[in-house]
Coordinates of C-alpha atoms in Angstrom, one line a residue:
M4 CA -1.1 -80.7 -52.9
T5 CA 1.7 -78.9 -51.0
R6 CA 5.1 -77.4 -52.0
R7 CA 7.8 -76.5 -49.5
W8 CA 10.4 -73.9 -50.2
T9 CA 14.0 -73.9 -49.0
S10 CA 14.1 -70.3 -47.8
P11 CA 11.3 -67.8 -47.0
A12 CA 12.3 -65.6 -50.0
S13 CA 12.7 -68.3 -52.6
S14 CA 10.1 -69.3 -55.2
S15 CA 9.9 -71.7 -58.1
S16 CA 12.8 -71.7 -60.6
G17 CA 12.5 -69.0 -63.3
S18 CA 9.5 -67.3 -61.6
T19 CA 9.2 -63.6 -61.2
P20 CA 10.6 -62.5 -57.8
P21 CA 8.0 -61.2 -55.3
R22 CA 7.3 -57.5 -55.6
R23 CA 8.3 -55.5 -52.6
A24 CA 6.0 -52.8 -51.2
S25 CA 9.0 -50.4 -51.6
D26 CA 9.2 -51.0 -55.4
R27 CA 7.5 -47.8 -56.6
V28 CA 6.0 -47.7 -60.1
G29 CA 5.0 -44.3 -61.6
Y30 CA 1.7 -43.8 -63.4
R31 CA 0.5 -41.0 -65.6
L32 CA -2.3 -39.0 -63.9
A33 CA -4.5 -39.9 -66.8
E34 CA -3.9 -43.6 -66.2
L35 CA -4.9 -43.2 -62.5
A36 CA -8.0 -41.3 -63.5
A37 CA -9.0 -44.1 -65.8
Q38 CA -8.7 -46.6 -62.9
V39 CA -11.5 -44.8 -61.0
G40 CA -13.6 -43.4 -63.8
G41 CA -12.5 -39.9 -63.1
R42 CA -11.1 -37.0 -65.2
V43 CA -8.0 -34.8 -65.1
E44 CA -8.0 -31.1 -64.7
G45 CA -4.5 -29.9 -65.7
D46 CA -1.6 -32.0 -66.9
P47 CA -2.6 -35.6 -67.7
E48 CA 1.0 -36.6 -68.3
R49 CA 2.2 -35.8 -64.7
I50 CA 3.9 -38.9 -63.2
I51 CA 2.6 -40.0 -59.8
E52 CA 4.4 -42.6 -57.7
A53 CA 2.7 -42.5 -54.3
I54 CA -0.1 -41.0 -52.2
R55 CA 0.8 -38.8 -49.2
P56 CA -0.8 -36.3 -46.9
L57 CA -1.0 -32.7 -47.9
E58 CA 1.8 -31.6 -45.5
S59 CA 4.4 -34.2 -46.7
A60 CA 3.5 -34.7 -50.3
G61 CA 6.1 -34.0 -53.0
P62 CA 6.0 -33.3 -56.8
R63 CA 5.6 -37.0 -57.7
D64 CA 2.9 -37.6 -55.0
L65 CA -0.9 -37.5 -55.2
S66 CA -2.7 -36.0 -52.2
F67 CA -6.4 -35.4 -51.5
L68 CA -8.8 -32.7 -50.5
K69 CA -12.1 -33.9 -49.1
D70 CA -13.0 -31.0 -46.8
P71 CA -13.1 -27.3 -48.0
R72 CA -11.7 -26.2 -44.6
Y73 CA -8.3 -27.5 -45.8
R74 CA -8.2 -25.6 -49.1
G75 CA -5.5 -23.3 -47.8
Q76 CA -3.3 -26.3 -46.8
A77 CA -4.0 -27.8 -50.2
A78 CA -2.9 -24.7 -52.0
A79 CA 0.4 -24.6 -50.0
S80 CA 1.0 -28.4 -50.4
G81 CA 3.9 -29.6 -52.5
A82 CA 1.8 -32.4 -54.0
G83 CA 2.1 -32.9 -57.7
A84 CA -1.7 -33.4 -58.0
L85 CA -4.8 -33.5 -55.8
L86 CA -7.7 -35.9 -55.7
V87 CA -11.0 -34.0 -55.3
G88 CA -14.7 -34.5 -55.6
L89 CA -16.9 -32.6 -58.0
S90 CA -17.8 -30.0 -55.4
L91 CA -14.1 -29.0 -54.9
V92 CA -13.0 -28.7 -58.5
D93 CA -12.6 -24.9 -58.1
A94 CA -11.3 -24.9 -54.5
V95 CA -7.6 -24.8 -55.5
P96 CA -7.1 -22.9 -58.8
G97 CA -4.0 -23.7 -60.9
R98 CA -3.4 -27.2 -59.5
D99 CA -3.4 -30.5 -61.4
L100 CA -6.5 -32.4 -60.2
L101 CA -7.9 -35.9 -60.4
V102 CA -11.6 -35.4 -60.2
A103 CA -13.8 -38.3 -59.1
D104 CA -17.5 -38.7 -58.5
D105 CA -16.8 -40.7 -55.3
P106 CA -13.4 -39.5 -54.0
S107 CA -13.4 -41.8 -50.9
W108 CA -13.8 -44.9 -53.0
A109 CA -11.3 -43.5 -55.5
L110 CA -8.7 -43.0 -52.8
A111 CA -9.2 -46.6 -51.6
R112 CA -8.7 -47.8 -55.2
L113 CA -5.7 -45.7 -55.9
L114 CA -4.0 -46.7 -52.6
A115 CA -4.2 -50.3 -53.8
V116 CA -2.7 -49.3 -57.1
L117 CA 0.1 -47.1 -55.9
H118 CA 0.8 -49.0 -52.6
P119 CA 0.2 -52.6 -53.4
E120 CA 0.7 -55.2 -50.8
E121 CA 3.8 -57.4 -51.1
R122 CA 3.2 -60.6 -53.0
R123 CA 3.9 -63.6 -50.9
P124 CA 5.7 -66.5 -52.6
P125 CA 3.7 -69.7 -52.9
G126 CA 4.9 -72.6 -50.8
V127 CA 5.1 -73.9 -47.2
H128 CA 7.9 -72.7 -45.0
P129 CA 10.0 -75.5 -43.6
T130 CA 9.2 -74.7 -40.0
A131 CA 5.4 -74.9 -40.6
I132 CA 3.6 -77.9 -39.2
L133 CA 1.0 -79.7 -41.4
E134 CA -0.8 -82.5 -39.7
P135 CA -1.6 -85.6 -41.7
G136 CA -4.5 -85.0 -44.1
A137 CA -4.0 -81.2 -44.2
E138 CA -4.1 -79.9 -47.8
V139 CA -2.4 -76.7 -49.0
D140 CA -2.8 -75.6 -52.6
R141 CA 0.4 -75.2 -54.5
Q142 CA -0.4 -71.5 -55.0
A143 CA -1.0 -70.8 -51.3
H144 CA 1.5 -69.4 -48.9
V145 CA 2.2 -70.8 -45.4
G146 CA 4.6 -68.9 -43.3
P147 CA 7.1 -69.7 -40.5
Y148 CA 5.8 -71.8 -37.6
A149 CA 2.2 -71.9 -38.8
V150 CA 0.2 -75.0 -37.7
I151 CA -2.5 -76.5 -39.9
G152 CA -4.6 -79.3 -38.4
A153 CA -5.6 -82.6 -39.9
G154 CA -8.3 -82.3 -42.6
S155 CA -8.0 -78.6 -43.0
R156 CA -7.7 -77.1 -46.5
V157 CA -6.0 -73.9 -47.7
A158 CA -7.0 -72.8 -51.1
A159 CA -5.1 -71.1 -54.0
G160 CA -3.8 -67.6 -53.3
A161 CA -4.5 -67.8 -49.6
A162 CA -1.8 -66.6 -47.1
V163 CA -1.3 -68.2 -43.7
L164 CA 1.3 -66.0 -42.1
A165 CA 3.7 -66.7 -39.2
F166 CA 2.5 -68.4 -36.1
V167 CA -1.1 -68.8 -37.3
A168 CA -2.8 -71.8 -35.6
I169 CA -5.5 -73.6 -37.7
G170 CA -7.4 -76.4 -36.0
R171 CA -8.8 -79.5 -37.7
D172 CA -11.3 -79.6 -40.6
C173 CA -11.0 -75.9 -41.2
V174 CA -11.3 -74.2 -44.7
V175 CA -9.4 -71.1 -45.8
G176 CA -10.8 -69.8 -49.0
E177 CA -9.1 -68.5 -52.1
G178 CA -7.1 -65.3 -51.6
A179 CA -7.9 -65.2 -47.8
V180 CA -5.2 -63.8 -45.5
L181 CA -4.6 -64.9 -41.9
H182 CA -2.2 -62.5 -40.2
P183 CA 0.4 -63.6 -37.6
H184 CA -1.0 -65.2 -34.4
A185 CA -4.6 -65.5 -35.7
V186 CA -6.3 -68.6 -34.4
L187 CA -9.0 -70.8 -36.0
Y188 CA -10.5 -73.4 -33.8
D189 CA -11.7 -76.7 -35.3
R190 CA -14.2 -76.6 -38.2
T191 CA -13.9 -72.9 -38.8
E192 CA -14.5 -71.7 -42.4
V193 CA -13.0 -68.5 -43.8
G194 CA -14.4 -67.4 -47.1
A195 CA -12.6 -66.2 -50.2
R196 CA -10.7 -62.9 -49.9
S197 CA -11.5 -62.6 -46.3
V198 CA -8.9 -61.1 -43.9
V199 CA -8.3 -62.1 -40.3
H200 CA -5.9 -59.8 -38.4
S201 CA -3.4 -60.7 -35.7
G202 CA -4.7 -61.9 -32.4
A203 CA -8.2 -62.6 -33.7
V204 CA -9.7 -65.9 -32.4
L205 CA -12.5 -67.6 -34.5
G206 CA -14.4 -70.5 -33.1
A207 CA -13.6 -70.5 -29.4
D208 CA -16.3 -71.9 -27.1
G209 CA -19.4 -69.9 -26.7
F210 CA -20.2 -68.7 -23.2
G211 CA -22.8 -71.3 -22.2
Y212 CA -23.4 -72.8 -18.8
A213 CA -26.2 -74.6 -17.0
T214 CA -26.5 -73.9 -13.3
H215 CA -27.4 -77.1 -11.4
Q216 CA -27.4 -77.6 -7.7
G217 CA -25.4 -74.5 -7.0
A218 CA -22.7 -75.1 -9.7
H219 CA -22.1 -73.9 -13.2
H220 CA -21.8 -76.7 -15.7
K221 CA -20.4 -76.2 -19.1
V222 CA -22.7 -76.7 -22.1
P223 CA -20.6 -78.2 -24.9
Q224 CA -20.3 -75.9 -27.9
V225 CA -20.4 -78.3 -30.8
G226 CA -21.1 -75.9 -33.7
R227 CA -18.7 -73.8 -35.8
V228 CA -17.9 -70.4 -37.2
V229 CA -18.4 -69.4 -40.8
L230 CA -17.0 -66.2 -42.4
E231 CA -18.5 -65.7 -45.8
E232 CA -16.6 -64.0 -48.7
D233 CA -14.8 -60.6 -48.3
V234 CA -15.2 -60.4 -44.5
E235 CA -12.5 -58.6 -42.5
V236 CA -11.9 -59.3 -38.8
G237 CA -9.8 -56.8 -36.8
A238 CA -7.0 -57.5 -34.4
G239 CA -8.0 -59.0 -31.1
S240 CA -11.6 -59.7 -32.1
T241 CA -13.3 -62.9 -31.1
I242 CA -16.1 -64.8 -32.8
D243 CA -17.4 -67.7 -30.7
R244 CA -18.6 -71.0 -32.3
A245 CA -22.2 -71.9 -32.0
M246 CA -23.6 -74.3 -29.4
L247 CA -25.4 -76.1 -32.3
G248 CA -25.2 -75.0 -35.9
E249 CA -23.3 -72.0 -37.0
T250 CA -22.2 -68.5 -36.0
R251 CA -22.2 -66.9 -39.4
I252 CA -20.8 -63.5 -40.6
G253 CA -22.3 -62.3 -43.9
V254 CA -20.6 -61.4 -47.1
G255 CA -18.6 -58.1 -47.0
T256 CA -19.0 -57.5 -43.3
K257 CA -16.2 -55.5 -41.7
I258 CA -15.3 -56.1 -38.0
D259 CA -13.0 -53.6 -36.2
N260 CA -10.5 -54.4 -33.5
L261 CA -11.6 -55.8 -30.1
V262 CA -15.1 -56.8 -31.1
Q263 CA -16.9 -59.7 -29.4
V264 CA -19.4 -61.8 -31.3
G265 CA -21.2 -64.4 -29.2
H266 CA -22.3 -67.9 -30.1
N267 CA -25.0 -68.5 -32.7
V268 CA -25.0 -64.9 -33.9
V269 CA -25.8 -64.4 -37.5
T270 CA -25.1 -61.2 -39.4
G271 CA -26.3 -60.2 -42.8
R272 CA -24.3 -58.8 -45.7
H273 CA -22.0 -55.7 -45.5
C274 CA -22.5 -55.0 -41.8
I275 CA -20.1 -52.7 -39.9
L276 CA -19.1 -53.6 -36.4
C277 CA -16.9 -50.9 -34.8
G278 CA -14.3 -51.2 -32.1
Q279 CA -15.3 -52.8 -28.7
A280 CA -18.8 -53.5 -29.9
G281 CA -20.3 -56.7 -28.4
I282 CA -23.1 -59.0 -29.6
A283 CA -24.6 -61.5 -27.2
G284 CA -25.5 -65.0 -28.2
S285 CA -28.2 -65.8 -30.9
A286 CA -28.7 -62.2 -31.9
R287 CA -29.5 -61.7 -35.6
L288 CA -28.4 -58.7 -37.7
G289 CA -29.8 -57.9 -41.0
N290 CA -27.9 -56.5 -44.0
Y291 CA -26.0 -53.2 -43.7
V292 CA -26.4 -53.0 -39.9
V293 CA -23.9 -50.6 -38.2
L294 CA -22.8 -51.0 -34.6
A295 CA -20.8 -47.9 -33.5
G296 CA -17.9 -48.1 -31.0
Q297 CA -18.6 -49.7 -27.6
S298 CA -22.2 -50.5 -28.5
G299 CA -23.9 -53.6 -27.3
V300 CA -26.6 -55.9 -28.6
A301 CA -28.5 -58.2 -26.2
G302 CA -29.0 -61.9 -27.0
H303 CA -31.9 -63.3 -29.0
I304 CA -33.0 -60.0 -30.6
E305 CA -33.1 -58.9 -34.2
L306 CA -31.8 -55.7 -35.8
G307 CA -33.4 -55.1 -39.2
D308 CA -31.7 -54.2 -42.4
G309 CA -29.9 -50.8 -42.2
A310 CA -30.4 -50.4 -38.4
Q311 CA -27.8 -48.4 -36.6
V312 CA -26.8 -48.4 -32.9
A313 CA -25.0 -45.3 -31.7
A314 CA -21.7 -45.4 -29.7
K315 CA -21.9 -46.6 -26.1
S316 CA -25.5 -47.6 -26.6
A317 CA -27.2 -50.9 -25.6
A318 CA -29.9 -52.4 -27.8
L319 CA -31.9 -54.5 -25.4
A320 CA -34.9 -55.0 -27.7
S321 CA -35.3 -55.7 -31.4
V322 CA -34.7 -52.7 -33.8
E323 CA -36.8 -52.0 -36.8
P324 CA -35.1 -51.8 -40.3
R325 CA -33.5 -48.5 -41.1
T326 CA -33.9 -47.2 -37.6
Q327 CA -31.2 -45.3 -35.6
V328 CA -31.1 -45.9 -31.9
A329 CA -29.1 -44.5 -29.0
G330 CA -28.9 -44.6 -25.2
I331 CA -29.1 -47.3 -22.5
P332 CA -31.5 -48.9 -23.1
A333 CA -31.4 -47.8 -26.7
V334 CA -34.4 -45.8 -28.1
E335 CA -35.1 -44.1 -31.4
M336 CA -32.5 -41.5 -32.0
R337 CA -34.9 -38.4 -32.0
R338 CA -36.4 -39.6 -28.7
W339 CA -32.9 -40.0 -27.2
R340 CA -31.9 -36.5 -28.3
R341 CA -35.0 -35.1 -26.6
Q342 CA -34.2 -37.1 -23.5
V343 CA -30.6 -35.7 -23.4
A344 CA -31.9 -32.2 -23.9
L345 CA -34.3 -32.6 -21.0
L346 CA -31.6 -34.1 -18.8
S347 CA -29.4 -31.1 -19.4
R348 CA -32.2 -28.9 -18.0
L349 CA -33.0 -31.2 -15.1
E350 CA -31.4 -29.0 -12.4
E351 CA -33.3 -26.0 -13.7
I352 CA -36.6 -27.9 -13.8
V353 CA -36.1 -29.1 -10.2
R354 CA -35.4 -25.6 -9.0
R355 CA -38.5 -24.3 -10.7
L356 CA -40.6 -27.1 -9.4
R357 CA -39.4 -26.5 -5.8
A358 CA -40.2 -22.8 -6.2
V359 CA -43.7 -23.6 -7.3
E360 CA -44.2 -26.0 -4.4
K361 CA -42.9 -23.4 -2.0
K362 CA -45.3 -20.8 -3.4
V363 CA -48.2 -23.1 -3.3
G364 CA -47.4 -24.0 0.3
E365 CA -47.2 -20.4 1.4
E366 CA -50.5 -19.6 -0.2
R367 CA -52.1 -22.3 1.8

């Protein structure tokens, strides 16, 4: 099941050398428009090699204009063409344009086309350690000093980069990428096309203790962590394994850097967890839930589909579907805004109240 290479850059005899990120390939503007279902205003034959910001783009670069406030900067840019949405077609007259219905999605797609990631050669680096029973598909990549535990499986197209540590009986799905120094504890499963960034730890013990006779006794955490397909886990984030059963991250969920997910948490599909958010044990998130930066979710509560928790807020009770909450404790967004408005007037209200009390006292 495994193949080892003789040097990090080598591949099988006669195969195409790995493409480097620096190998630029030019595309006609019309070809790029076809990639995103857009259209060209101007010269469809213009050659584009890269995407760059307005201020540094050159004649073979595509740049983008998403905010009309920057139309002056766009007009002065040296970019060969501009990516715009329908509302900005007339913002910069005389420029070659790639017009897309959804310019943000189009930008993401074109970045992948014009700036592809380097293809990693299949094979196992000679310094990697595979314990007996570990299986690595012949089309997978295992980098220098990676460790793969007994009974673990790495599927075709997956990339386990330098110094990754994979415990026993783990699964790394097709096309998944584990960046340097990512850690998978025993029995962790990473779904197809998922990405785990450097320093992330999946499957560490959940924070569970029983206090007995004045001492804290560890509750064994015998469950596991499962990432479903197309999940991304940011650098330095941690997802604890369940006490029993699974901590499960749903399809397409994106987790920012420095996020903490407690044991037995379950998220639905396509959730967004922003930096420094924290979810306590056994909380359940529906589909498309958003936790903004530094927000917190208490344990054993539920956030319904489409619920959103504002930055630096703490959801201490369950949240209804499609509801935005903010504050500590978090309340419905409109109520929180009223509270903030009243708080800003608190000194004035106190002064007026004291004036009324003084007047009433004098009249007596």
